[in-house]
Amino acid sequence: DLPKAFESLRKAGAPIAMITTRIQDPRDPITRKILKTVSSLGILRYRRDGEKWEGSRDPLKRIAELRGRIHDLALLNKEYGLFSGIHNHSGFDLGATPWEVYELVKSEDPRWIGSNFDVAHATIEGGLGGWRSGFRLLASASRIQMLALKDFAWTKQGDKWEPDFCALGRGMVDFKTFFGYLKEINFTGPISMHFEYGKHNNPQPSDEPELFADMTRDLALLRKWMAEIEL
């Protein structure tokens, strides 16, 4: 169905710069089929599926266990001329500390595998300096070729503090500094905007005007920031 979706979007004037996949294991027969199709359509980048690490007592051991699959996936990507971005999540998923992603990809050719950097998740886990160090680490050797953008603020739910996603520019992410970093590395890759706040989490048909208004506002703000730094 991917070629059908690709053609529909092309006719609507919306070219596909990247896709999100469930790809994890290069040995899975469906992996090669997906990558072959992606390559044939001229899509150059895709997001690899995440990993749940909750319960793992030894992150370095888990990284060592995954390195073989990461290496084999990088070889497949090379075969089809593709880049795979590993997404950093907060909480107990892979990449809560961005060095985990770095450790997985540091031995691989950055043309084929690297980071799909999510600055909101990085800020949740390293609000002052951690996200900055994580960005610098992954930006070395051009490992950041894709971005995911959203915003959040810490809110108290009962007796616990939880990160709550919100409209772009209304939360705690330091976008001014972040976009300055993007300018420094001459970032030219695709940016995916994530809408995980308000009615976007459980949308109903009647909510469409409000949802599209959110998207229009956030996109306009993103374009304003990009124009200000001439990115």
PDB file of C-alpha atoms in Angstrom:
ATOM      1  CA  ASP A   1       0.000   0.000   0.000  1.00  0.00           C
ATOM      2  CA  LEU A   2       2.969   2.354   0.354  1.00  0.00           C
ATOM      3  CA  PRO A   3       3.168   3.139  -3.395  1.00  0.00           C
ATOM      4  CA  LYS A   4      -0.565   3.977  -3.357  1.00  0.00           C
ATOM      5  CA  ALA A   5      -0.135   6.350  -0.434  1.00  0.00           C
ATOM      6  CA  PHE A   6       2.952   7.859  -2.060  1.00  0.00           C
ATOM      7  CA  GLU A   7       1.111   8.536  -5.319  1.00  0.00           C
ATOM      8  CA  SER A   8      -1.915  10.040  -3.543  1.00  0.00           C
ATOM      9  CA  LEU A   9       0.281  12.439  -1.599  1.00  0.00           C
ATOM     10  CA  ARG A  10       2.331  13.301  -4.687  1.00  0.00           C
ATOM     11  CA  LYS A  11      -0.833  14.262  -6.567  1.00  0.00           C
ATOM     12  CA  ALA A  12      -1.855  16.428  -3.623  1.00  0.00           C
ATOM     13  CA  GLY A  13       1.485  18.240  -3.762  1.00  0.00           C
ATOM     14  CA  ALA A  14       2.884  16.689  -0.593  1.00  0.00           C
ATOM     15  CA  PRO A  15       6.159  14.884  -1.321  1.00  0.00           C
ATOM     16  CA  ILE A  16       7.329  12.314   1.232  1.00  0.00           C
ATOM     17  CA  ALA A  17      10.709  13.118   2.787  1.00  0.00           C
ATOM     18  CA  MET A  18      10.674  10.303   5.347  1.00  0.00           C
ATOM     19  CA  ILE A  19       8.460   7.564   6.726  1.00  0.00           C
ATOM     20  CA  THR A  20       7.999   6.021  10.158  1.00  0.00           C
ATOM     21  CA  THR A  21       8.271   2.235  10.296  1.00  0.00           C
ATOM     22  CA  ARG A  22       8.057  -0.722  12.652  1.00  0.00           C
ATOM     23  CA  ILE A  23      11.400  -1.978  11.366  1.00  0.00           C
ATOM     24  CA  GLN A  24      13.655  -3.366  14.085  1.00  0.00           C
ATOM     25  CA  ASP A  25      15.153  -6.640  12.914  1.00  0.00           C
ATOM     26  CA  PRO A  26      16.964  -6.721   9.549  1.00  0.00           C
ATOM     27  CA  ARG A  27      16.484 -10.497   9.502  1.00  0.00           C
ATOM     28  CA  ASP A  28      12.710 -10.135   9.329  1.00  0.00           C
ATOM     29  CA  PRO A  29      11.711 -10.851   5.677  1.00  0.00           C
ATOM     30  CA  ILE A  30       9.338  -7.872   5.634  1.00  0.00           C
ATOM     31  CA  THR A  31      12.234  -5.509   6.390  1.00  0.00           C
ATOM     32  CA  ARG A  32      13.885  -6.011   3.005  1.00  0.00           C
ATOM     33  CA  LYS A  33      10.527  -5.720   1.225  1.00  0.00           C
ATOM     34  CA  ILE A  34       9.828  -2.377   2.899  1.00  0.00           C
ATOM     35  CA  LEU A  35      13.290  -0.982   2.221  1.00  0.00           C
ATOM     36  CA  LYS A  36      13.195  -2.083  -1.414  1.00  0.00           C
ATOM     37  CA  THR A  37       9.840  -0.342  -1.856  1.00  0.00           C
ATOM     38  CA  VAL A  38      10.981   2.803  -0.048  1.00  0.00           C
ATOM     39  CA  SER A  39      14.088   3.011  -2.206  1.00  0.00           C
ATOM     40  CA  SER A  40      12.149   2.475  -5.431  1.00  0.00           C
ATOM     41  CA  LEU A  41       9.928   5.450  -4.565  1.00  0.00           C
ATOM     42  CA  GLY A  42      12.883   7.736  -3.982  1.00  0.00           C
ATOM     43  CA  ILE A  43      12.272   8.136  -0.243  1.00  0.00           C
ATOM     44  CA  LEU A  44      15.723   8.452   1.310  1.00  0.00           C
ATOM     45  CA  ARG A  45      15.061   8.334   5.068  1.00  0.00           C
ATOM     46  CA  TYR A  46      12.986   6.308   7.488  1.00  0.00           C
ATOM     47  CA  ARG A  47      12.525   6.109  11.216  1.00  0.00           C
ATOM     48  CA  ARG A  48      13.400   2.817  12.853  1.00  0.00           C
ATOM     49  CA  ASP A  49      11.016   1.495  15.499  1.00  0.00           C
ATOM     50  CA  GLY A  50      11.927   2.035  19.135  1.00  0.00           C
ATOM     51  CA  GLU A  51      12.938  -0.387  21.860  1.00  0.00           C
ATOM     52  CA  LYS A  52      11.319  -0.850  25.267  1.00  0.00           C
ATOM     53  CA  TRP A  53      14.043  -1.024  27.906  1.00  0.00           C
ATOM     54  CA  GLU A  54      11.952  -1.020  31.067  1.00  0.00           C
ATOM     55  CA  GLY A  55      13.209  -3.712  33.387  1.00  0.00           C
ATOM     56  CA  SER A  56      16.664  -3.838  31.812  1.00  0.00           C
ATOM     57  CA  ARG A  57      19.182  -3.461  34.634  1.00  0.00           C
ATOM     58  CA  ASP A  58      22.215  -3.133  32.404  1.00  0.00           C
ATOM     59  CA  PRO A  59      21.851  -0.652  29.498  1.00  0.00           C
ATOM     60  CA  LEU A  60      25.367  -1.371  28.234  1.00  0.00           C
ATOM     61  CA  LYS A  61      24.541  -5.073  27.983  1.00  0.00           C
ATOM     62  CA  ARG A  62      21.337  -4.238  26.102  1.00  0.00           C
ATOM     63  CA  ILE A  63      23.289  -1.995  23.721  1.00  0.00           C
ATOM     64  CA  ALA A  64      25.799  -4.776  23.099  1.00  0.00           C
ATOM     65  CA  GLU A  65      22.928  -7.154  22.322  1.00  0.00           C
ATOM     66  CA  LEU A  66      21.471  -4.740  19.769  1.00  0.00           C
ATOM     67  CA  ARG A  67      24.695  -3.786  17.982  1.00  0.00           C
ATOM     68  CA  GLY A  68      24.601  -6.792  15.653  1.00  0.00           C
ATOM     69  CA  ARG A  69      21.107  -5.939  14.415  1.00  0.00           C
ATOM     70  CA  ILE A  70      22.051  -2.274  14.037  1.00  0.00           C
ATOM     71  CA  HIS A  71      25.106  -3.210  11.980  1.00  0.00           C
ATOM     72  CA  ASP A  72      23.119  -5.537   9.720  1.00  0.00           C
ATOM     73  CA  LEU A  73      20.448  -2.860   9.260  1.00  0.00           C
ATOM     74  CA  ALA A  74      23.121  -0.336   8.286  1.00  0.00           C
ATOM     75  CA  LEU A  75      24.363  -2.780   5.632  1.00  0.00           C
ATOM     76  CA  LEU A  76      20.831  -3.158   4.266  1.00  0.00           C
ATOM     77  CA  ASN A  77      20.455   0.617   4.211  1.00  0.00           C
ATOM     78  CA  LYS A  78      23.693   0.908   2.252  1.00  0.00           C
ATOM     79  CA  GLU A  79      22.403  -1.627  -0.257  1.00  0.00           C
ATOM     80  CA  TYR A  80      19.278   0.454  -0.890  1.00  0.00           C
ATOM     81  CA  GLY A  81      20.796   3.914  -0.409  1.00  0.00           C
ATOM     82  CA  LEU A  82      18.751   4.746   2.691  1.00  0.00           C
ATOM     83  CA  PHE A  83      19.273   6.444   6.051  1.00  0.00           C
ATOM     84  CA  SER A  84      17.645   5.057   9.191  1.00  0.00           C
ATOM     85  CA  GLY A  85      17.023   7.401  12.123  1.00  0.00           C
ATOM     86  CA  ILE A  86      16.843   5.975  15.637  1.00  0.00           C
ATOM     87  CA  HIS A  87      14.366   7.981  17.693  1.00  0.00           C
ATOM     88  CA  ASN A  88      15.168   9.034  21.258  1.00  0.00           C
ATOM     89  CA  HIS A  89      12.286   8.684  23.704  1.00  0.00           C
ATOM     90  CA  SER A  90      11.925   9.688  27.336  1.00  0.00           C
ATOM     91  CA  GLY A  91      11.032   7.291  30.135  1.00  0.00           C
ATOM     92  CA  PHE A  92      12.079   3.665  29.779  1.00  0.00           C
ATOM     93  CA  ASP A  93      12.545   3.537  26.006  1.00  0.00           C
ATOM     94  CA  LEU A  94      15.764   3.522  24.006  1.00  0.00           C
ATOM     95  CA  GLY A  95      17.410   6.916  23.947  1.00  0.00           C
ATOM     96  CA  ALA A  96      16.132   8.426  27.187  1.00  0.00           C
ATOM     97  CA  THR A  97      19.760   9.412  27.515  1.00  0.00           C
ATOM     98  CA  PRO A  98      20.977  10.212  23.961  1.00  0.00           C
ATOM     99  CA  TRP A  99      24.331   8.552  24.569  1.00  0.00           C
ATOM    100  CA  GLU A 100      22.492   5.220  24.206  1.00  0.00           C
ATOM    101  CA  VAL A 101      21.737   6.042  20.573  1.00  0.00           C
ATOM    102  CA  TYR A 102      25.299   7.269  20.094  1.00  0.00           C
ATOM    103  CA  GLU A 103      26.719   4.022  21.480  1.00  0.00           C
ATOM    104  CA  LEU A 104      24.584   2.043  19.048  1.00  0.00           C
ATOM    105  CA  VAL A 105      25.595   3.960  15.922  1.00  0.00           C
ATOM    106  CA  LYS A 106      29.105   5.248  16.652  1.00  0.00           C
ATOM    107  CA  SER A 107      30.800   2.450  14.726  1.00  0.00           C
ATOM    108  CA  GLU A 108      28.498   2.704  11.711  1.00  0.00           C
ATOM    109  CA  ASP A 109      28.760   4.887   8.622  1.00  0.00           C
ATOM    110  CA  PRO A 110      26.604   7.989   9.353  1.00  0.00           C
ATOM    111  CA  ARG A 111      25.331   7.930   5.779  1.00  0.00           C
ATOM    112  CA  TRP A 112      23.232   4.860   6.572  1.00  0.00           C
ATOM    113  CA  ILE A 113      22.159   5.062  10.219  1.00  0.00           C
ATOM    114  CA  GLY A 114      22.036   7.686  12.951  1.00  0.00           C
ATOM    115  CA  SER A 115      19.586   9.844  14.889  1.00  0.00           C
ATOM    116  CA  ASN A 116      16.037  11.061  14.431  1.00  0.00           C
ATOM    117  CA  PHE A 117      16.507  13.641  17.192  1.00  0.00           C
ATOM    118  CA  ASP A 118      13.497  14.541  19.335  1.00  0.00           C
ATOM    119  CA  VAL A 119      14.387  17.666  21.300  1.00  0.00           C
ATOM    120  CA  ALA A 120      11.303  17.473  23.541  1.00  0.00           C
ATOM    121  CA  HIS A 121      12.071  13.956  24.764  1.00  0.00           C
ATOM    122  CA  ALA A 122      15.733  14.942  25.169  1.00  0.00           C
ATOM    123  CA  THR A 123      14.682  17.975  27.235  1.00  0.00           C
ATOM    124  CA  ILE A 124      12.370  15.897  29.428  1.00  0.00           C
ATOM    125  CA  GLU A 125      15.348  13.752  30.416  1.00  0.00           C
ATOM    126  CA  GLY A 126      18.010  16.494  30.390  1.00  0.00           C
ATOM    127  CA  GLY A 127      16.351  19.877  30.721  1.00  0.00           C
ATOM    128  CA  LEU A 128      19.426  22.009  31.422  1.00  0.00           C
ATOM    129  CA  GLY A 129      22.544  20.564  29.856  1.00  0.00           C
ATOM    130  CA  GLY A 130      21.708  16.948  29.068  1.00  0.00           C
ATOM    131  CA  TRP A 131      19.828  17.624  25.846  1.00  0.00           C
ATOM    132  CA  ARG A 132      22.593  19.947  24.669  1.00  0.00           C
ATOM    133  CA  SER A 133      25.323  17.374  25.321  1.00  0.00           C
ATOM    134  CA  GLY A 134      23.193  14.705  23.674  1.00  0.00           C
ATOM    135  CA  PHE A 135      22.694  16.839  20.585  1.00  0.00           C
ATOM    136  CA  ARG A 136      26.398  17.662  20.317  1.00  0.00           C
ATOM    137  CA  LEU A 137      27.330  14.005  20.704  1.00  0.00           C
ATOM    138  CA  LEU A 138      24.939  12.822  18.000  1.00  0.00           C
ATOM    139  CA  ALA A 139      25.634  15.758  15.694  1.00  0.00           C
ATOM    140  CA  SER A 140      29.266  14.693  15.439  1.00  0.00           C
ATOM    141  CA  ALA A 141      29.995  13.066  12.077  1.00  0.00           C
ATOM    142  CA  SER A 142      26.590  14.271  10.798  1.00  0.00           C
ATOM    143  CA  ARG A 143      24.633  11.599  12.666  1.00  0.00           C
ATOM    144  CA  ILE A 144      21.525  13.795  13.047  1.00  0.00           C
ATOM    145  CA  GLN A 145      19.756  13.754   9.685  1.00  0.00           C
ATOM    146  CA  MET A 146      16.119  13.864  10.837  1.00  0.00           C
ATOM    147  CA  LEU A 147      14.229  15.787  13.524  1.00  0.00           C
ATOM    148  CA  ALA A 148      10.990  15.404  15.473  1.00  0.00           C
ATOM    149  CA  LEU A 149       9.482  18.555  17.008  1.00  0.00           C
ATOM    150  CA  LYS A 150       7.015  19.011  19.828  1.00  0.00           C
ATOM    151  CA  ASP A 151       6.855  20.909  23.124  1.00  0.00           C
ATOM    152  CA  PHE A 152       5.967  20.019  26.722  1.00  0.00           C
ATOM    153  CA  ALA A 153       5.717  21.305  30.275  1.00  0.00           C
ATOM    154  CA  TRP A 154       5.904  19.495  33.597  1.00  0.00           C
ATOM    155  CA  THR A 155       2.500  19.363  35.315  1.00  0.00           C
ATOM    156  CA  LYS A 156       1.469  17.806  38.612  1.00  0.00           C
ATOM    157  CA  GLN A 157      -0.992  14.928  38.298  1.00  0.00           C
ATOM    158  CA  GLY A 158      -2.102  14.085  41.834  1.00  0.00           C
ATOM    159  CA  ASP A 159       1.121  13.611  43.789  1.00  0.00           C
ATOM    160  CA  LYS A 160       3.302  13.017  40.724  1.00  0.00           C
ATOM    161  CA  TRP A 161       4.952  15.336  38.230  1.00  0.00           C
ATOM    162  CA  GLU A 162       4.439  14.290  34.607  1.00  0.00           C
ATOM    163  CA  PRO A 163       5.558  15.765  31.270  1.00  0.00           C
ATOM    164  CA  ASP A 164       2.513  17.106  29.431  1.00  0.00           C
ATOM    165  CA  PHE A 165       2.844  17.818  25.702  1.00  0.00           C
ATOM    166  CA  CYS A 166       1.534  21.190  24.530  1.00  0.00           C
ATOM    167  CA  ALA A 167       1.414  23.558  21.561  1.00  0.00           C
ATOM    168  CA  LEU A 168       4.753  24.550  20.063  1.00  0.00           C
ATOM    169  CA  GLY A 169       6.370  27.459  21.882  1.00  0.00           C
ATOM    170  CA  ARG A 170       4.165  27.174  24.986  1.00  0.00           C
ATOM    171  CA  GLY A 171       6.300  24.724  26.899  1.00  0.00           C
ATOM    172  CA  MET A 172       9.809  24.264  28.259  1.00  0.00           C
ATOM    173  CA  VAL A 173      11.855  23.356  25.170  1.00  0.00           C
ATOM    174  CA  ASP A 174      14.570  25.935  24.490  1.00  0.00           C
ATOM    175  CA  PHE A 175      13.872  26.273  20.779  1.00  0.00           C
ATOM    176  CA  LYS A 176      15.994  29.409  20.411  1.00  0.00           C
ATOM    177  CA  THR A 177      19.130  27.544  21.458  1.00  0.00           C
ATOM    178  CA  PHE A 178      18.077  24.419  19.568  1.00  0.00           C
ATOM    179  CA  PHE A 179      17.600  26.203  16.267  1.00  0.00           C
ATOM    180  CA  GLY A 180      20.922  27.934  16.805  1.00  0.00           C
ATOM    181  CA  TYR A 181      22.511  24.483  17.012  1.00  0.00           C
ATOM    182  CA  LEU A 182      20.764  23.450  13.797  1.00  0.00           C
ATOM    183  CA  LYS A 183      22.203  26.505  12.102  1.00  0.00           C
ATOM    184  CA  GLU A 184      25.687  25.575  13.321  1.00  0.00           C
ATOM    185  CA  ILE A 185      25.534  22.110  11.750  1.00  0.00           C
ATOM    186  CA  ASN A 186      23.807  23.370   8.568  1.00  0.00           C
ATOM    187  CA  PHE A 187      20.909  20.982   9.093  1.00  0.00           C
ATOM    188  CA  THR A 188      19.013  20.238   5.868  1.00  0.00           C
ATOM    189  CA  GLY A 189      17.069  17.058   6.705  1.00  0.00           C
ATOM    190  CA  PRO A 190      13.327  16.547   7.147  1.00  0.00           C
ATOM    191  CA  ILE A 191      11.460  17.775  10.225  1.00  0.00           C
ATOM    192  CA  SER A 192       8.401  15.894  11.422  1.00  0.00           C
ATOM    193  CA  MET A 193       5.971  17.750  13.666  1.00  0.00           C
ATOM    194  CA  HIS A 194       4.285  15.692  16.385  1.00  0.00           C
ATOM    195  CA  PHE A 195       0.867  16.677  17.695  1.00  0.00           C
ATOM    196  CA  GLU A 196       0.342  14.886  20.998  1.00  0.00           C
ATOM    197  CA  TYR A 197      -1.626  17.426  22.987  1.00  0.00           C
ATOM    198  CA  GLY A 198      -5.288  18.214  23.655  1.00  0.00           C
ATOM    199  CA  LYS A 199      -7.779  16.638  21.299  1.00  0.00           C
ATOM    200  CA  HIS A 200      -5.024  15.274  19.045  1.00  0.00           C
ATOM    201  CA  ASN A 201      -4.697  12.315  21.407  1.00  0.00           C
ATOM    202  CA  ASN A 202      -8.297  11.203  20.881  1.00  0.00           C
ATOM    203  CA  PRO A 203      -9.568  13.028  17.793  1.00  0.00           C
ATOM    204  CA  GLN A 204     -13.183  13.009  16.699  1.00  0.00           C
ATOM    205  CA  PRO A 205     -14.501  14.067  13.262  1.00  0.00           C
ATOM    206  CA  SER A 206     -16.114  17.139  14.823  1.00  0.00           C
ATOM    207  CA  ASP A 207     -12.715  18.265  16.119  1.00  0.00           C
ATOM    208  CA  GLU A 208     -11.197  18.727  12.648  1.00  0.00           C
ATOM    209  CA  PRO A 209     -11.398  22.558  12.547  1.00  0.00           C
ATOM    210  CA  GLU A 210      -9.649  22.832  15.922  1.00  0.00           C
ATOM    211  CA  LEU A 211      -7.024  20.230  15.036  1.00  0.00           C
ATOM    212  CA  PHE A 212      -6.162  21.900  11.739  1.00  0.00           C
ATOM    213  CA  ALA A 213      -6.015  25.289  13.495  1.00  0.00           C
ATOM    214  CA  ASP A 214      -3.423  23.822  15.907  1.00  0.00           C
ATOM    215  CA  MET A 215      -1.386  22.461  13.013  1.00  0.00           C
ATOM    216  CA  THR A 216      -1.563  25.725  11.075  1.00  0.00           C
ATOM    217  CA  ARG A 217      -0.476  27.774  14.104  1.00  0.00           C
ATOM    218  CA  ASP A 218       2.412  25.475  15.056  1.00  0.00           C
ATOM    219  CA  LEU A 219       3.637  25.235  11.455  1.00  0.00           C
ATOM    220  CA  ALA A 220       3.583  29.030  11.080  1.00  0.00           C
ATOM    221  CA  LEU A 221       5.641  29.366  14.266  1.00  0.00           C
ATOM    222  CA  LEU A 222       8.140  26.765  13.055  1.00  0.00           C
ATOM    223  CA  ARG A 223       8.544  28.575   9.742  1.00  0.00           C
ATOM    224  CA  LYS A 224       9.014  31.874  11.592  1.00  0.00           C
ATOM    225  CA  TRP A 225      11.823  30.405  13.701  1.00  0.00           C
ATOM    226  CA  MET A 226      13.488  28.915  10.641  1.00  0.00           C
ATOM    227  CA  ALA A 227      13.290  32.216   8.746  1.00  0.00           C
ATOM    228  CA  GLU A 228      14.800  34.115  11.692  1.00  0.00           C
ATOM    229  CA  ILE A 229      17.967  32.016  11.571  1.00  0.00           C
ATOM    230  CA  GLU A 230      17.850  31.600   7.787  1.00  0.00           C
ATOM    231  CA  LEU A 231      17.629  27.815   8.033  1.00  0.00           C
TER     232      LEU A 231
END
